mmCIF file of C-alpha atoms in Angstrom:
data_model
loop_
_atom_site.group_PDB
_atom_site.id
_atom_site.type_symbol
_atom_site.label_atom_id
_atom_site.label_comp_id
_atom_site.label_asym_id
_atom_site.label_seq_id
_atom_site.Cartn_x
_atom_site.Cartn_y
_atom_site.Cartn_z
ATOM 1 C CA MET A 13 -0.065 -0.003 0.051
ATOM 2 C CA ALA A 14 1.323 3.418 -0.910
ATOM 3 C CA ASP A 15 1.963 5.886 1.894
ATOM 4 C CA SER A 16 -0.694 8.511 2.367
ATOM 5 C CA GLY A 17 0.174 11.969 3.670
ATOM 6 C CA ARG A 18 3.701 13.053 4.312
ATOM 7 C CA VAL A 19 6.644 10.834 5.212
ATOM 8 C CA ILE A 20 10.069 11.308 6.705
ATOM 9 C CA ASP A 21 12.995 9.787 4.784
ATOM 10 C CA LEU A 22 16.416 10.207 6.394
ATOM 11 C CA SER A 23 19.738 8.354 6.246
ATOM 12 C CA VAL A 24 23.078 8.414 8.007
ATOM 13 C CA GLU A 25 26.442 6.771 7.477
ATOM 14 C CA VAL A 26 27.597 4.907 10.585
ATOM 15 C CA ILE A 27 30.677 2.985 11.691
ATOM 16 C CA GLY A 28 30.250 -0.715 12.258
ATOM 17 C CA ASP A 29 29.538 -4.125 10.648
ATOM 18 C CA VAL A 30 26.015 -4.990 9.696
ATOM 19 C CA GLU A 31 25.369 -7.188 12.784
ATOM 20 C CA THR A 32 26.492 -4.440 15.195
ATOM 21 C CA VAL A 33 24.445 -1.818 13.438
ATOM 22 C CA TRP A 34 21.381 -4.065 13.239
ATOM 23 C CA ARG A 35 21.484 -4.561 17.027
ATOM 24 C CA ALA A 36 21.620 -0.805 17.511
ATOM 25 C CA VAL A 37 18.491 -0.124 15.441
ATOM 26 C CA ALA A 38 16.368 -3.253 16.045
ATOM 27 C CA THR A 39 16.836 -4.391 19.664
ATOM 28 C CA GLY A 40 15.685 -2.908 22.961
ATOM 29 C CA PRO A 41 19.192 -2.351 24.469
ATOM 30 C CA GLY A 42 20.483 -0.988 21.150
ATOM 31 C CA ILE A 43 17.696 1.474 20.553
ATOM 32 C CA SER A 44 17.732 2.591 24.229
ATOM 33 C CA ALA A 45 21.461 3.640 23.869
ATOM 34 C CA TRP A 46 20.673 6.487 21.419
ATOM 35 C CA TYR A 47 16.874 7.100 21.416
ATOM 36 C CA VAL A 48 14.520 6.482 24.297
ATOM 37 C CA PRO A 49 14.213 3.380 26.483
ATOM 38 C CA HIS A 50 12.772 0.508 24.521
ATOM 39 C CA THR A 51 11.779 -3.153 24.964
ATOM 40 C CA VAL A 52 11.464 -5.203 21.798
ATOM 41 C CA GLU A 53 10.422 -8.814 21.338
ATOM 42 C CA GLU A 54 12.875 -9.797 18.575
ATOM 43 C CA ARG A 55 10.449 -11.513 16.144
ATOM 44 C CA ALA A 56 7.754 -10.587 13.618
ATOM 45 C CA GLY A 57 4.613 -9.843 15.505
ATOM 46 C CA GLY A 58 6.504 -9.187 18.757
ATOM 47 C CA ALA A 59 5.589 -6.416 21.117
ATOM 48 C CA GLY A 60 7.511 -3.195 21.584
ATOM 49 C CA VAL A 61 7.310 -0.406 24.082
ATOM 50 C CA ALA A 62 8.918 3.026 23.891
ATOM 51 C CA SER A 63 9.189 5.031 27.078
ATOM 52 C CA PHE A 64 9.147 8.788 26.657
ATOM 53 C CA GLY A 65 8.930 9.573 30.354
ATOM 54 C CA PRO A 66 8.014 8.164 33.741
ATOM 55 C CA GLU A 67 4.246 8.670 33.435
ATOM 56 C CA PRO A 68 2.116 5.746 32.332
ATOM 57 C CA GLU A 69 0.684 7.716 29.398
ATOM 58 C CA MET A 70 4.231 8.167 28.075
ATOM 59 C CA GLN A 71 4.696 4.415 27.633
ATOM 60 C CA ILE A 72 3.888 3.871 23.951
ATOM 61 C CA ALA A 73 3.071 0.308 22.937
ATOM 62 C CA GLY A 74 3.659 -1.003 19.460
ATOM 63 C CA ARG A 75 4.460 -4.018 17.324
ATOM 64 C CA VAL A 76 7.367 -5.460 15.353
ATOM 65 C CA ALA A 77 5.488 -5.611 11.985
ATOM 66 C CA VAL A 78 8.526 -6.798 10.006
ATOM 67 C CA TRP A 79 11.592 -8.612 11.302
ATOM 68 C CA GLU A 80 14.245 -9.386 8.652
ATOM 69 C CA PRO A 81 17.669 -9.488 10.431
ATOM 70 C CA PRO A 82 20.147 -8.037 9.794
ATOM 71 C CA ARG A 83 18.739 -5.684 7.121
ATOM 72 C CA ARG A 84 15.175 -4.507 7.803
ATOM 73 C CA VAL A 85 12.793 -3.941 10.705
ATOM 74 C CA VAL A 86 9.444 -2.165 10.801
ATOM 75 C CA PHE A 87 7.626 -0.952 13.946
ATOM 76 C CA ASP A 88 4.027 0.116 13.970
ATOM 77 C CA GLY A 89 1.093 0.482 16.311
ATOM 78 C CA GLY A 90 -0.219 -3.021 15.781
ATOM 79 C CA GLU A 91 -2.659 -5.073 13.599
ATOM 80 C CA GLY A 92 -5.468 -2.737 12.522
ATOM 81 C CA VAL A 93 -4.045 0.205 14.457
ATOM 82 C CA GLY A 94 -3.467 3.452 12.583
ATOM 83 C CA GLY A 95 -0.805 5.965 13.195
ATOM 84 C CA LEU A 96 2.878 6.066 12.469
ATOM 85 C CA SER A 97 5.136 3.330 11.152
ATOM 86 C CA PHE A 98 8.951 3.272 11.361
ATOM 87 C CA GLU A 99 10.979 1.280 8.810
ATOM 88 C CA TRP A 100 14.682 0.877 9.412
ATOM 89 C CA THR A 101 17.019 -0.577 6.875
ATOM 90 C CA VAL A 102 20.768 -1.352 7.184
ATOM 91 C CA GLU A 103 22.951 -1.426 4.054
ATOM 92 C CA PRO A 104 26.521 -2.638 4.770
ATOM 93 C CA HIS A 105 29.646 -1.470 2.924
ATOM 94 C CA ASP A 106 33.090 -2.979 2.494
ATOM 95 C CA ASP A 107 34.858 -0.498 4.766
ATOM 96 C CA ASN A 108 33.181 -1.416 8.142
ATOM 97 C CA THR A 109 30.482 1.215 7.601
ATOM 98 C CA CYS A 110 26.748 0.968 6.969
ATOM 99 C CA THR A 111 23.978 3.309 5.682
ATOM 100 C CA VAL A 112 21.053 3.352 8.054
ATOM 101 C CA ARG A 113 17.793 4.574 6.520
ATOM 102 C CA LEU A 114 14.569 5.604 8.272
ATOM 103 C CA HIS A 115 11.207 5.737 6.475
ATOM 104 C CA ASN A 116 8.669 7.167 8.905
ATOM 105 C CA ALA A 117 5.227 7.145 7.456
ATOM 106 C CA GLY A 118 1.551 7.742 8.564
ATOM 107 C CA PHE A 119 1.484 11.485 8.986
ATOM 108 C CA GLY A 120 -1.651 13.358 7.915
ATOM 109 C CA ASP A 121 -1.171 16.164 5.415
ATOM 110 C CA ASP A 122 -1.670 18.789 8.151
ATOM 111 C CA ASP A 123 -0.036 16.978 11.050
ATOM 112 C CA PRO A 124 1.387 19.676 13.389
ATOM 113 C CA GLN A 125 4.008 17.331 14.687
ATOM 114 C CA TYR A 126 5.646 16.680 11.331
ATOM 115 C CA ASP A 127 8.345 19.364 11.347
ATOM 116 C CA ALA A 128 9.179 18.657 14.966
ATOM 117 C CA MET A 129 9.534 14.950 14.162
ATOM 118 C CA VAL A 130 11.925 15.710 11.306
ATOM 119 C CA ASP A 131 14.106 17.781 13.549
ATOM 120 C CA GLY A 132 13.893 15.191 16.358
ATOM 121 C CA TRP A 133 14.922 12.352 14.124
ATOM 122 C CA LYS A 134 17.908 14.280 12.815
ATOM 123 C CA LEU A 135 19.071 14.711 16.396
ATOM 124 C CA PHE A 136 18.588 11.085 17.310
ATOM 125 C CA MET A 137 20.272 9.750 14.213
ATOM 126 C CA SER A 138 23.263 11.907 14.902
ATOM 127 C CA ASN A 139 23.265 10.244 18.344
ATOM 128 C CA LEU A 140 23.130 6.874 16.666
ATOM 129 C CA GLN A 141 26.303 7.865 14.773
ATOM 130 C CA LEU A 142 28.002 8.862 18.045
ATOM 131 C CA HIS A 143 26.910 5.733 19.764
ATOM 132 C CA LEU A 144 28.333 3.469 17.044
ATOM 133 C CA GLU A 145 31.554 5.453 16.747
ATOM 134 C CA HIS A 146 32.435 5.656 20.425
ATOM 135 C CA PHE A 147 30.273 3.099 22.365
ATOM 136 C CA ALA A 148 29.366 0.325 19.937
ATOM 137 C CA GLY A 149 28.034 -2.774 21.675
ATOM 138 C CA GLN A 150 27.582 -0.952 24.992
ATOM 139 C CA THR A 151 24.282 -0.174 26.694
ATOM 140 C CA ALA A 152 23.525 3.388 27.853
ATOM 141 C CA THR A 153 21.376 4.433 30.763
ATOM 142 C CA SER A 154 19.546 7.521 29.734
ATOM 143 C CA ALA A 155 18.305 10.566 31.625
ATOM 144 C CA LEU A 156 15.881 12.483 29.463
ATOM 145 C CA PRO A 157 14.425 15.468 31.294
ATOM 146 C CA MET A 158 12.320 17.670 29.099
ATOM 147 C CA VAL A 159 9.855 20.483 29.650
ATOM 148 C CA MET A 160 7.241 21.977 27.346
ATOM 149 C CA TRP A 161 6.916 25.771 27.568
ATOM 150 C CA PRO A 162 4.560 28.194 25.779
ATOM 151 C CA VAL A 163 7.399 30.247 24.293
ATOM 152 C CA THR A 164 9.173 30.412 21.025
ATOM 153 C CA PRO A 165 12.109 28.014 20.524
ATOM 154 C CA GLU A 166 14.468 31.092 20.596
ATOM 155 C CA GLN A 167 13.061 32.129 23.945
ATOM 156 C CA GLY A 168 13.366 28.562 25.262
ATOM 157 C CA TRP A 169 17.053 28.523 24.204
ATOM 158 C CA GLU A 170 17.703 31.832 25.939
ATOM 159 C CA ILE A 171 16.253 30.488 29.178
ATOM 160 C CA LEU A 172 18.201 27.237 28.942
ATOM 161 C CA ALA A 173 21.529 28.690 27.805
ATOM 162 C CA GLY A 174 21.267 31.721 30.047
ATOM 163 C CA GLY A 175 20.497 29.581 33.099
ATOM 164 C CA LEU A 176 23.635 27.476 32.390
ATOM 165 C CA GLY A 177 25.832 30.456 31.790
ATOM 166 C CA ILE A 178 26.340 29.719 28.094
ATOM 167 C CA GLY A 179 26.785 32.975 26.166
ATOM 168 C CA GLN A 180 28.221 32.608 22.732
ATOM 169 C CA MET A 181 27.545 29.297 20.987
ATOM 170 C CA PRO A 182 30.653 27.130 21.358
ATOM 171 C CA GLY A 183 32.479 25.644 18.368
ATOM 172 C CA VAL A 184 32.974 21.963 17.500
ATOM 173 C CA GLY A 185 35.978 20.737 19.442
ATOM 174 C CA ASP A 186 35.522 23.246 22.256
ATOM 175 C CA ARG A 187 35.300 22.129 25.892
ATOM 176 C CA LEU A 188 31.956 22.918 27.578
ATOM 177 C CA ASP A 189 31.280 22.528 31.331
ATOM 178 C CA VAL A 190 27.987 23.608 32.936
ATOM 179 C CA ALA A 191 26.364 22.995 36.312
ATOM 180 C CA THR A 192 23.161 23.664 38.077
ATOM 181 C CA ASP A 193 24.843 23.382 41.453
ATOM 182 C CA ASP A 194 27.926 21.819 43.047
ATOM 183 C CA ASP A 195 26.528 18.327 42.591
ATOM 184 C CA THR A 196 24.857 18.415 39.159
ATOM 185 C CA LYS A 197 27.464 18.906 36.496
ATOM 186 C CA LEU A 198 27.733 18.200 32.803
ATOM 187 C CA GLY A 199 30.892 18.477 30.744
ATOM 188 C CA GLY A 200 32.630 17.255 27.588
ATOM 189 C CA THR A 201 33.674 18.084 24.072
ATOM 190 C CA VAL A 202 31.308 19.790 21.639
ATOM 191 C CA VAL A 203 30.797 17.490 18.668
ATOM 192 C CA GLY A 204 27.894 19.349 17.005
ATOM 193 C CA THR A 205 25.953 22.535 17.072
ATOM 194 C CA GLY A 206 22.852 23.851 15.379
ATOM 195 C CA PRO A 207 20.136 26.347 15.870
ATOM 196 C CA ARG A 208 19.329 26.059 19.544
ATOM 197 C CA ARG A 209 21.324 22.841 19.994
ATOM 198 C CA ILE A 210 24.645 21.627 21.421
ATOM 199 C CA SER A 211 25.801 18.053 21.114
ATOM 200 C CA LEU A 212 28.414 16.704 23.443
ATOM 201 C CA LEU A 213 30.703 13.742 23.863
ATOM 202 C CA LEU A 214 30.619 13.582 27.649
ATOM 203 C CA ASP A 215 33.083 12.680 30.296
ATOM 204 C CA THR A 216 31.184 14.327 33.177
ATOM 205 C CA PRO A 217 29.295 12.949 35.054
ATOM 206 C CA ALA A 218 30.313 9.790 33.125
ATOM 207 C CA PRO A 219 31.298 8.813 29.590
ATOM 208 C CA GLY A 220 28.445 9.239 27.140
ATOM 209 C CA THR A 221 26.630 11.658 24.916
ATOM 210 C CA GLY A 222 24.521 14.665 25.772
ATOM 211 C CA PHE A 223 22.276 17.205 24.128
ATOM 212 C CA LEU A 224 21.054 20.659 25.110
ATOM 213 C CA THR A 225 18.131 21.654 22.882
ATOM 214 C CA SER A 226 15.144 23.897 22.424
ATOM 215 C CA GLU A 227 12.921 22.583 19.712
ATOM 216 C CA ASP A 228 9.603 23.460 18.091
ATOM 217 C CA GLY A 229 7.103 21.001 19.331
ATOM 218 C CA GLY A 230 4.192 22.099 17.173
ATOM 219 C CA GLY A 231 2.446 24.694 19.288
ATOM 220 C CA PHE A 232 4.854 24.644 22.171
ATOM 221 C CA THR A 233 8.617 24.476 22.715
ATOM 222 C CA MET A 234 10.406 21.385 24.065
ATOM 223 C CA VAL A 235 13.494 22.270 26.105
ATOM 224 C CA SER A 236 15.671 19.282 26.965
ATOM 225 C CA VAL A 237 18.853 18.217 28.691
ATOM 226 C CA TRP A 238 19.276 14.644 27.435
ATOM 227 C CA LEU A 239 22.053 12.363 28.657
ATOM 228 C CA TYR A 240 23.097 8.860 27.530
ATOM 229 C CA LEU A 241 25.625 7.529 30.046
ATOM 230 C CA TYR A 242 27.676 4.347 29.939
ATOM 231 C CA GLY A 243 29.076 1.941 32.485
ATOM 232 C CA PRO A 244 28.179 1.428 36.145
ATOM 233 C CA ASP A 245 29.078 5.001 37.020
ATOM 234 C CA GLY A 246 26.879 6.201 34.176
ATOM 235 C CA ALA A 247 23.889 4.216 35.461
ATOM 236 C CA VAL A 248 24.275 5.697 38.900
ATOM 237 C CA ALA A 249 24.684 9.228 37.487
ATOM 238 C CA ALA A 250 21.706 8.969 35.148
ATOM 239 C CA GLU A 251 19.420 7.767 37.897
ATOM 240 C CA ARG A 252 20.692 10.477 40.259
ATOM 241 C CA ASP A 253 20.758 13.419 37.867
ATOM 242 C CA ASP A 254 17.489 12.785 35.967
ATOM 243 C CA ALA A 255 15.294 14.212 38.769
ATOM 244 C CA ARG A 256 17.831 17.011 39.470
ATOM 245 C CA TRP A 257 17.732 18.237 35.889
ATOM 246 C CA ARG A 258 13.895 17.936 35.759
ATOM 247 C CA ALA A 259 13.662 20.022 38.912
ATOM 248 C CA TRP A 260 16.107 22.623 37.572
ATOM 249 C CA LEU A 261 14.131 22.934 34.267
ATOM 250 C CA ASP A 262 10.891 23.251 36.156
ATOM 251 C CA SER A 263 12.387 26.033 38.232
ATOM 252 C CA ARG A 264 13.173 27.979 35.087
ATOM 253 C CA ALA A 265 9.676 27.748 33.645
ATOM 254 C CA PRO A 266 8.535 31.135 32.231
ATOM 255 C CA ALA A 267 5.702 32.910 34.023
ATOM 256 C CA THR A 268 2.334 32.608 32.356
ATOM 257 C CA ASP A 269 -0.717 34.881 32.639
#
């Protein structure tokens, strides 16, 4: 059946053999290391759950509609369920690299979330590249605090960056260290920047990746401090700092009438 409405088609080049890359895009531990926490039954017809936050309504159930290891997997909402589908394909090359392609279908022609989803997937796929380059085969523990504010993305970034003492946008390769207090710190090397976004290869509070972002959420702005931390120290830090960063973001919420 042909896609109706708009679709998202994106691709990235990643480091790794096809089996390693497949595990990163098709299994629960793999996806959790660069996107949001997932559980996946690794078979056609298997169940999948994506966790976008601690609240029950943020646990999004789905299905493995197609399971063709190590080249193609499709996730959707389930038999007879409408909504979005996500097709991932892995194309290996001879130089220990692969092309990963995403085909995200099911948007309505006037879906207000479409543009935000495009930007979001670009961010997550860049994190997939970082994961496979620096932490392939390892499992991250994520801390994904996010707030939604009734401001413009530019205003959201001013609040986030200003609160962390970030003035001028740093350059790729620069060192960035920020803190909310003496105990909640974040630091590492800048590996990417964009409008209202800084991407980091972290060493503080543990090895991993991190993102400071203010994104258009389709009627509101999503301001995030997202961390993917590796190893036992990373697991401890992610569990400890998640609530601290959430509280700090909540404390910066703009006043509303």
